[in-house]
Short mmCIF file of C-alpha atoms (C1' of nucleotides) in Angstrom, two decimals:
data_model
loop_
_atom_site.label_atom_id
_atom_site.label_comp_id
_atom_site.label_asym_id
_atom_site.label_seq_id
_atom_site.Cartn_x
_atom_site.Cartn_y
_atom_site.Cartn_z
CA UNK B 174 -16.41 0.04 16.20
CA UNK B 175 -16.88 -1.12 12.27
CA UNK B 176 -19.50 1.82 11.94
CA UNK B 177 -17.66 3.46 9.26
CA UNK B 178 -18.01 -0.23 7.75
CA UNK B 179 -21.34 -1.94 7.34
CA UNK B 180 -21.14 -6.04 7.28
CA UNK B 181 -22.25 -5.87 3.72
CA UNK B 182 -18.79 -3.76 3.38
CA UNK B 183 -16.28 -5.71 5.21
CA UNK B 184 -18.25 -9.01 3.41
CA UNK B 185 -16.70 -7.26 0.15
CA UNK B 186 -13.25 -6.55 1.50
CA UNK B 187 -12.90 -10.52 2.21
CA UNK B 188 -14.32 -11.87 -1.19
CA UNK B 189 -12.20 -9.58 -2.76
CA UNK B 190 -9.27 -10.90 -1.06
CA UNK B 191 -9.92 -14.22 -2.07
CA UNK B 192 -7.05 -16.20 -4.47
CA UNK B 193 -7.57 -16.52 -7.74
CA UNK B 194 -8.35 -19.89 -7.92
CA UNK B 195 -9.15 -20.82 -4.41
CA UNK B 196 -12.92 -20.61 -2.76
CA UNK B 197 -14.15 -19.78 0.20
CA UNK B 198 -17.54 -20.25 2.49
CA UNK B 199 -20.37 -18.27 3.62
CA UNK B 200 -19.48 -19.17 7.12
CA UNK B 201 -15.85 -18.26 7.45
CA UNK B 202 -16.16 -15.19 5.93
CA UNK B 203 -18.76 -14.66 8.75
CA UNK B 204 -16.05 -15.82 11.33
CA UNK B 205 -13.57 -13.90 10.20
CA UNK B 206 -15.16 -11.05 10.35
CA UNK B 207 -16.26 -12.06 13.60
CA UNK B 208 -20.24 -12.99 13.50
CA UNK B 209 -20.12 -16.24 13.00
CA UNK B 210 -23.55 -16.45 13.25
CA UNK B 211 -24.40 -14.05 10.70
CA UNK B 212 -23.26 -16.66 7.76
CA UNK B 213 -26.72 -16.22 6.80
CA UNK B 214 -26.24 -12.45 5.98
CA UNK B 215 -22.89 -12.43 4.44
CA UNK B 216 -24.69 -15.02 1.66
CA UNK B 217 -27.14 -12.05 1.76
CA UNK B 218 -24.67 -9.83 0.95
CA UNK B 219 -23.07 -11.51 -1.84
CA UNK B 220 -26.72 -11.11 -3.16
CA UNK B 221 -25.39 -7.24 -3.41
CA UNK B 222 -22.20 -7.95 -4.57
CA UNK B 223 -23.73 -7.86 -7.97
CA UNK B 224 -24.01 -3.96 -7.84
CA UNK B 225 -20.29 -3.68 -7.39
CA UNK B 226 -17.36 -4.82 -9.47
CA UNK B 227 -14.44 -7.36 -8.50
CA UNK B 228 -16.78 -9.20 -6.19
CA UNK B 229 -15.41 -12.94 -6.78
CA UNK B 230 -18.87 -13.77 -5.67
CA UNK B 231 -18.81 -17.35 -7.72
CA UNK B 232 -15.30 -17.96 -5.08
CA UNK B 233 -17.92 -18.52 -2.37
CA UNK B 234 -19.71 -21.40 -1.86
CA UNK B 235 -21.55 -23.03 1.41
CA UNK B 236 -19.04 -25.27 4.04
CA UNK B 237 -19.96 -27.62 1.66
CA UNK B 238 -18.69 -26.61 -1.71
CA UNK B 239 -21.75 -26.45 -3.14
CA UNK B 240 -22.24 -23.66 -5.91
CA UNK B 241 -25.32 -22.62 -3.56
CA UNK B 242 -25.81 -19.23 -5.22
CA UNK B 243 -24.86 -20.21 -8.75
CA UNK B 244 -28.94 -19.70 -9.59
CA UNK B 245 -28.89 -16.31 -8.58
CA UNK B 246 -26.31 -15.49 -11.65
CA UNK B 247 -26.72 -14.11 -14.89
CA UNK B 248 -26.27 -17.31 -16.07
CA UNK B 249 -26.30 -20.40 -13.96
CA UNK B 250 -23.60 -20.95 -15.68
CA UNK B 251 -21.56 -18.62 -15.05
CA UNK B 252 -20.28 -19.28 -11.60
CA UNK B 253 -19.55 -22.78 -12.43
CA UNK B 254 -17.58 -21.36 -15.64
CA UNK B 255 -16.04 -18.89 -13.72
CA UNK B 256 -14.20 -21.14 -11.11
CA UNK B 257 -13.44 -24.13 -14.04
CA UNK B 258 -11.51 -20.97 -16.19
CA UNK B 259 -9.24 -20.28 -12.66
CA UNK B 260 -8.87 -23.61 -12.69
CA UNK B 261 -11.33 -25.20 -10.32
CA UNK B 262 -13.20 -28.01 -10.81
CA UNK B 263 -17.21 -27.94 -10.06
CA UNK B 264 -18.69 -31.12 -10.42
CA UNK B 265 -22.75 -31.86 -9.54
CA UNK B 266 -22.83 -28.26 -8.70
CA UNK B 267 -20.14 -28.79 -6.12
CA UNK B 268 -16.72 -27.88 -5.74
CA UNK B 269 -13.78 -30.80 -6.43
CA UNK B 270 -11.19 -30.84 -3.89
CA UNK B 271 -13.17 -28.73 -1.79
CA UNK B 272 -11.11 -28.84 0.94
CA UNK B 273 -7.58 -28.65 -0.88
CA UNK B 274 -8.27 -25.09 -2.46
CA UNK B 275 -10.67 -23.72 0.69
CA UNK B 276 -9.54 -20.53 1.46
CA UNK B 277 -9.76 -19.65 4.95
CA UNK B 278 -9.42 -16.10 5.61
CA UNK B 279 -9.10 -15.97 9.26
CA UNK B 280 -5.67 -18.45 9.15
CA UNK B 281 -4.10 -17.12 4.77
CA UNK B 282 -4.91 -13.72 6.34
CA UNK B 283 -2.98 -14.44 9.72
CA UNK B 284 -0.21 -15.45 7.99
"C1'" DA F 29 -45.24 0.44 9.34
"C1'" DC F 30 -44.73 -4.72 9.96
"C1'" DG F 31 -43.19 -8.87 8.99
"C1'" DC F 32 -41.39 -12.84 5.60
"C1'" DT F 33 -37.74 -13.74 3.31
"C1'" DG F 34 -33.52 -15.44 2.48
"C1'" DA F 35 -26.46 -17.40 -1.61
"C1'" DC F 36 -25.67 -20.39 6.03
"C1'" DG F 37 -24.26 -22.55 9.81
"C1'" DT F 38 -25.02 -24.31 14.37
"C1'" DA F 39 -26.91 -25.59 18.84
"C1'" DA F 40 -30.54 -28.35 21.00
"C1'" DC F 41 -33.65 -32.04 20.51
"C1'" DA V 46 -27.50 -40.24 14.12
"C1'" DG V 47 -31.02 -37.46 11.77
"C1'" DT V 48 -34.42 -33.85 11.57
"C1'" DT V 49 -36.74 -29.27 13.76
"C1'" DA V 50 -35.66 -25.13 15.39
"C1'" DC V 51 -33.23 -20.49 16.04
"C1'" DG V 52 -29.53 -16.48 15.27
"C1'" DC V 53 -28.06 -12.81 11.99
"C1'" DC V 54 -29.00 -8.09 8.62
"C1'" DA V 55 -30.87 -6.05 4.72
"C1'" DG V 56 -33.98 -5.39 1.42
"C1'" DC V 57 -38.78 -6.00 -0.09
"C1'" DG V 58 -43.80 -6.97 -0.32
#
DNA sequence: ACGCTGACGTAAC
DNA sequence: AGTTACGCCAGCG
């Protein structure tokens, strides 16, 4: 199954669904897709997301709420800028109130 | 053609 | 309770 959609594509689909002003983690996306162990690949997929418009990679952080991928943006500041622009406060490279802003696809999309 | 690395996360020791 | 090792997939050296 999922032959039509690659792992990368699946990740992109979920990331696109992340509401504005919300954030999620790589593991949450991987878990939603069904391959929790592939959380690492999710991050790697994000790296490729640069080639695809409409992929709010800045809304994806690690389980600690840390902006691990900010250095991969055009400018390291861009990730923080985009998040703060959406109302997500970032302090010390970490999302403030990460737990509140956390958007779990396996829960939110389940409703 | 082969192997290492990399935006993570969990299990094991 | 802290640290180390591994799994996962794909791009690149």
